mmCIF file of C-alpha atoms in Angstrom:
data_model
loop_
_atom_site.group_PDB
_atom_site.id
_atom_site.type_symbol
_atom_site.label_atom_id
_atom_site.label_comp_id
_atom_site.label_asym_id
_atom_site.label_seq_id
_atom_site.Cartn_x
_atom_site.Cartn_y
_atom_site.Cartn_z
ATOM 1 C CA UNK A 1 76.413 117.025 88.351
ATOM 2 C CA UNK A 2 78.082 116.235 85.016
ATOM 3 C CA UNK A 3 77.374 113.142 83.410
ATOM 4 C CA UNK A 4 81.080 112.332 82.785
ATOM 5 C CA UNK A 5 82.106 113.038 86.473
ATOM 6 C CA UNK A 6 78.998 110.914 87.816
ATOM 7 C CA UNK A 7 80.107 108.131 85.728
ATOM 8 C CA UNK A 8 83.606 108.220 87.087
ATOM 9 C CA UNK A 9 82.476 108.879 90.823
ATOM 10 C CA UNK A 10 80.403 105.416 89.931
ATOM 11 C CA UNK A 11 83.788 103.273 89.155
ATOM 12 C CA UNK A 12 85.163 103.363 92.243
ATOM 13 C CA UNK A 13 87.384 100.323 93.588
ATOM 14 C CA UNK A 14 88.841 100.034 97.075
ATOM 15 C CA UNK A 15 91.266 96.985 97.667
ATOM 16 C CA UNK A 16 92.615 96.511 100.856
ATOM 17 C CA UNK A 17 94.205 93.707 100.472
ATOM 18 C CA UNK A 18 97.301 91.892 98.856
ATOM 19 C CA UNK A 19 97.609 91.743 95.268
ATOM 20 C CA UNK A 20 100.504 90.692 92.682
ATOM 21 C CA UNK A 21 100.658 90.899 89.061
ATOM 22 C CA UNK A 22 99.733 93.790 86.615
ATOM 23 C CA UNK A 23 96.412 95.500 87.182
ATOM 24 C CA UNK A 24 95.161 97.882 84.012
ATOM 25 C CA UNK A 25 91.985 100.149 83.540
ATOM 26 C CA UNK A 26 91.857 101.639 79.949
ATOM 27 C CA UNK A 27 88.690 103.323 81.359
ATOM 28 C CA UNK A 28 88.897 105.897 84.086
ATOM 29 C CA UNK A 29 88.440 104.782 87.210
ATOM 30 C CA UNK A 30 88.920 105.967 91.020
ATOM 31 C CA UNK A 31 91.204 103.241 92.238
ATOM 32 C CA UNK A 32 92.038 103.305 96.090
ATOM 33 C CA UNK A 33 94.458 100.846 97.346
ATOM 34 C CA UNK A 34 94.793 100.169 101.096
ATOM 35 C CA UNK A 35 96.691 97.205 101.086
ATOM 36 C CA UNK A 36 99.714 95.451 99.576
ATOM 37 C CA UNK A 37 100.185 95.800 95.953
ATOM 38 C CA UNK A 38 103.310 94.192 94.152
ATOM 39 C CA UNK A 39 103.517 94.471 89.812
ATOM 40 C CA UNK A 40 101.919 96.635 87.333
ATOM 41 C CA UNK A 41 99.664 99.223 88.063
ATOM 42 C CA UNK A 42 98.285 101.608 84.325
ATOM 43 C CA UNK A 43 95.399 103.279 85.555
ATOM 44 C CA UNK A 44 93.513 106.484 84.218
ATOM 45 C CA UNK A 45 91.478 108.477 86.656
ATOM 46 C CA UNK A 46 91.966 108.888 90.201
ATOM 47 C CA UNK A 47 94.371 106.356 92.137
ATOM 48 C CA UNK A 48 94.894 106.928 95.992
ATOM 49 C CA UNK A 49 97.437 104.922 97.969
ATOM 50 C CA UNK A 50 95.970 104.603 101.274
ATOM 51 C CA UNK A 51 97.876 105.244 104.240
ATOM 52 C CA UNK A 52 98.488 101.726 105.105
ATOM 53 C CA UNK A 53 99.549 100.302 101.587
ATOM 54 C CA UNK A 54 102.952 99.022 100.240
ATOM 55 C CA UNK A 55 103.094 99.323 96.844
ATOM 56 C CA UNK A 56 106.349 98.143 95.213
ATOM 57 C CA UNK A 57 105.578 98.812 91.185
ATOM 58 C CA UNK A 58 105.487 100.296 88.335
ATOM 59 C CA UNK A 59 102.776 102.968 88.346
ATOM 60 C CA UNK A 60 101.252 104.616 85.548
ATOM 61 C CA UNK A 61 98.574 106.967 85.959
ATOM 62 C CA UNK A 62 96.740 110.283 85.434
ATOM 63 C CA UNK A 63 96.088 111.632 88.888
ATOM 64 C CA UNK A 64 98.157 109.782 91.429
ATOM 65 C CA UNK A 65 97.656 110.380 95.129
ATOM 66 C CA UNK A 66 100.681 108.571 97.654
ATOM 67 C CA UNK A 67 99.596 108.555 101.487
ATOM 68 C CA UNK A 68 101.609 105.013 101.932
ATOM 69 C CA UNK A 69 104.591 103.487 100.846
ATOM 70 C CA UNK A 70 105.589 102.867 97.359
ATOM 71 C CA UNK A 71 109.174 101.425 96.373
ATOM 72 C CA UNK A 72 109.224 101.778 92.326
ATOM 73 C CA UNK A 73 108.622 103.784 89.158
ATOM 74 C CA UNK A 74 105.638 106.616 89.575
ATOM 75 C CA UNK A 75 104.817 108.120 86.085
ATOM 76 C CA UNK A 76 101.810 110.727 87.062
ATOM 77 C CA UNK A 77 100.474 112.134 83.414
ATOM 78 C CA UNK A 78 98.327 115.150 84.741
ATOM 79 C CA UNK A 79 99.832 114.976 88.706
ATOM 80 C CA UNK A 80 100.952 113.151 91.564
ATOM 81 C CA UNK A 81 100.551 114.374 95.126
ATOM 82 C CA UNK A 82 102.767 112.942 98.167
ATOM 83 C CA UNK A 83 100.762 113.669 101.426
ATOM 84 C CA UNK A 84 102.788 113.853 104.993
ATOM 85 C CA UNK A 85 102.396 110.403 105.325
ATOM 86 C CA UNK A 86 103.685 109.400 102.066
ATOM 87 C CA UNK A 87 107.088 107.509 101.844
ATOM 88 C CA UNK A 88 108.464 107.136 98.380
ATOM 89 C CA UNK A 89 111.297 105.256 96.958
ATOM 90 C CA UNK A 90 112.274 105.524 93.507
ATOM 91 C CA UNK A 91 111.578 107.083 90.052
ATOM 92 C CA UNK A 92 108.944 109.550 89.707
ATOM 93 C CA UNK A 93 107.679 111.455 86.287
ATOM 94 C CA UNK A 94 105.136 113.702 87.592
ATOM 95 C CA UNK A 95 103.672 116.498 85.058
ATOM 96 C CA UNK A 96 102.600 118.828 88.373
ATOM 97 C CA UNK A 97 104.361 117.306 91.558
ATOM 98 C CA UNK A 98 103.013 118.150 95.176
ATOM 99 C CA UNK A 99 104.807 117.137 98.300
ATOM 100 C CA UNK A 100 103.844 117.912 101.677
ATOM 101 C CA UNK A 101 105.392 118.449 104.416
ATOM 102 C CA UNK A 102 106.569 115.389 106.345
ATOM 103 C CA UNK A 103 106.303 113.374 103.166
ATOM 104 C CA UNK A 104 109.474 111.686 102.425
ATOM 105 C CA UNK A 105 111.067 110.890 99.032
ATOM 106 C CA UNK A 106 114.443 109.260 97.976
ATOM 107 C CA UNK A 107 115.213 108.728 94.149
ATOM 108 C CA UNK A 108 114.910 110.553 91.213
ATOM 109 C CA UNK A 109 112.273 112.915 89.730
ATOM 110 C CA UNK A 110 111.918 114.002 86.215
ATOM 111 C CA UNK A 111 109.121 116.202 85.194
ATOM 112 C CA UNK A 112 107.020 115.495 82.025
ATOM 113 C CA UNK A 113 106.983 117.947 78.824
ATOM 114 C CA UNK A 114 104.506 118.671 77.169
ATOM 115 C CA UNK A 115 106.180 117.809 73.656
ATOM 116 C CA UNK A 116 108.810 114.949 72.902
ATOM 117 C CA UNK A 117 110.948 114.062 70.732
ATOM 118 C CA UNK A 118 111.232 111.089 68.998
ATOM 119 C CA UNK A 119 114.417 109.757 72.038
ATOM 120 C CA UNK A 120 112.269 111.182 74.517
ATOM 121 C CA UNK A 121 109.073 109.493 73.381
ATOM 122 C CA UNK A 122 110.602 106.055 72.808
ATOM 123 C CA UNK A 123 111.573 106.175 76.893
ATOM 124 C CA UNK A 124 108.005 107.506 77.772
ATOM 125 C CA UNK A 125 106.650 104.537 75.707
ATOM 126 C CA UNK A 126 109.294 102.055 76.668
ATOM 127 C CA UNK A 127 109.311 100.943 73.235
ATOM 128 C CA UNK A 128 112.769 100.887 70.745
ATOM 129 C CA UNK A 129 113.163 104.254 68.863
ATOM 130 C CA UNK A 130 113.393 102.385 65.517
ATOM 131 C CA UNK A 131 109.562 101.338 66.324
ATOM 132 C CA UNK A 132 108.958 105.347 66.940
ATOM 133 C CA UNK A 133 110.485 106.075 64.193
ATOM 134 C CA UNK A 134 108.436 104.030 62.155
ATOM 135 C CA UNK A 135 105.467 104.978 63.723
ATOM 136 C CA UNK A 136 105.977 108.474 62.931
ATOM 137 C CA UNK A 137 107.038 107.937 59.232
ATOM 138 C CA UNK A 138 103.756 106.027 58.355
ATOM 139 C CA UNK A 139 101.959 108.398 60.288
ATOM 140 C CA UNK A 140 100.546 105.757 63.355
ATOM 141 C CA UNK A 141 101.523 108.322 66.282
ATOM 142 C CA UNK A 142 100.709 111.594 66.223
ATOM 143 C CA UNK A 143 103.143 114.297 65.320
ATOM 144 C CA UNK A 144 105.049 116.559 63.401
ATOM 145 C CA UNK A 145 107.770 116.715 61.548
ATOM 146 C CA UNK A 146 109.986 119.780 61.996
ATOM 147 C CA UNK A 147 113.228 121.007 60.844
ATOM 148 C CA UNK A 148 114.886 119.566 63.773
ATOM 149 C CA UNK A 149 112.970 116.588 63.480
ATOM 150 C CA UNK A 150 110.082 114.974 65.101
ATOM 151 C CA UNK A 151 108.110 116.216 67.589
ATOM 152 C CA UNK A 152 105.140 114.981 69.570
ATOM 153 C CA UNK A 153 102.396 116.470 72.063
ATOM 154 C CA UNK A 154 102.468 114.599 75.205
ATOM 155 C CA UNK A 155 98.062 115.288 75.110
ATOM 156 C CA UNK A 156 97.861 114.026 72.075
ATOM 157 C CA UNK A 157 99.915 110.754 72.612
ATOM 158 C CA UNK A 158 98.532 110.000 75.330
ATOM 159 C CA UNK A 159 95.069 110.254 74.046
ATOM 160 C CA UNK A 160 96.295 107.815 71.042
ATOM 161 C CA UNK A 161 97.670 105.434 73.729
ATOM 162 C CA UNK A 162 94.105 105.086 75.716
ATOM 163 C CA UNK A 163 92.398 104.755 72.111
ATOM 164 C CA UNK A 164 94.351 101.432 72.215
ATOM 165 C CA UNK A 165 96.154 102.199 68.542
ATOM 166 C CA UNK A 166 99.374 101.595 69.596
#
């Protein structure tokens, strides 16, 4: 076994139970969540919602799996699954989306690019586009300046975002 993945399979943590606030790992972790979870969630590395949690947040993650309820905002950077149990309410922003059957899901769904531009990055950050813009110019985020204008690789930002630069 890989060092990398045996460190990961090592951080594992399993709540079941209820939490509120805003919960971040800037390490990867596999986070599984059987209980009630209201707030924040940023997570990179594995996160499962367990068949009986309620999750009503804003989720940010790399591999998202939903087997419970969540009532929110799902932004999945590499993918999110919905099992047949799943019940989802909200946004979702899944790079590779997987639904199965008997899952249910009401909102909106917007698939992530693999490049931005400078609009589309200052909604992925949540950040002003003057403060993108600025970022860009002095050469803080990583891109590239084109014809058209800017325009940034969704890898590569997201790498400079779990570096902790911006």
């Amino acid at each position: 076994m890989p060092l990398r993945r045996k460190a990961l399979e090592e951080k594992v943590l399993d709540v079941d139970a209820s939490m509120q606030g805003a919960l971040i790992f800037k390490d990867s972790v596999n986070l599984r969540i059987n209980g009630k979870f209201e707030g924040t969630l940023e997570t990179r590395g594995s996160l499962t919602l367990g068949q009986t949690s309620y999750v009503n947040a804003a989720i940010t993650g790399d591999e998202i799996v939903v087997a419970g309820r969540v009532n929110g905002k799902i932004t999945a950077r590499v993918k999110l699954t919905l099992l047949s149990s799943a019940i989802v309410q909200g946004e979702i922003m899944p790079s590779k989306l997987v639904i199965n059957d008997g899952a249910l899901f009401e909102g909106t769904c917007r698939m992530l690019q693999d490049y931005f531009n400078a609009e589309e990055l200052a909604r992925y950050l949540e950040v002003d586009i003057n403060s993108v813009m600025e970022w860009a110019d002095s050469g803080k985020v990583p891109g590239n300046k084109e014809s058209e204008g800017w325009k940034f690789e969704r890898k590569a930002v997201d790498e400079w975002i779990a570096s902790g630069r911006i």
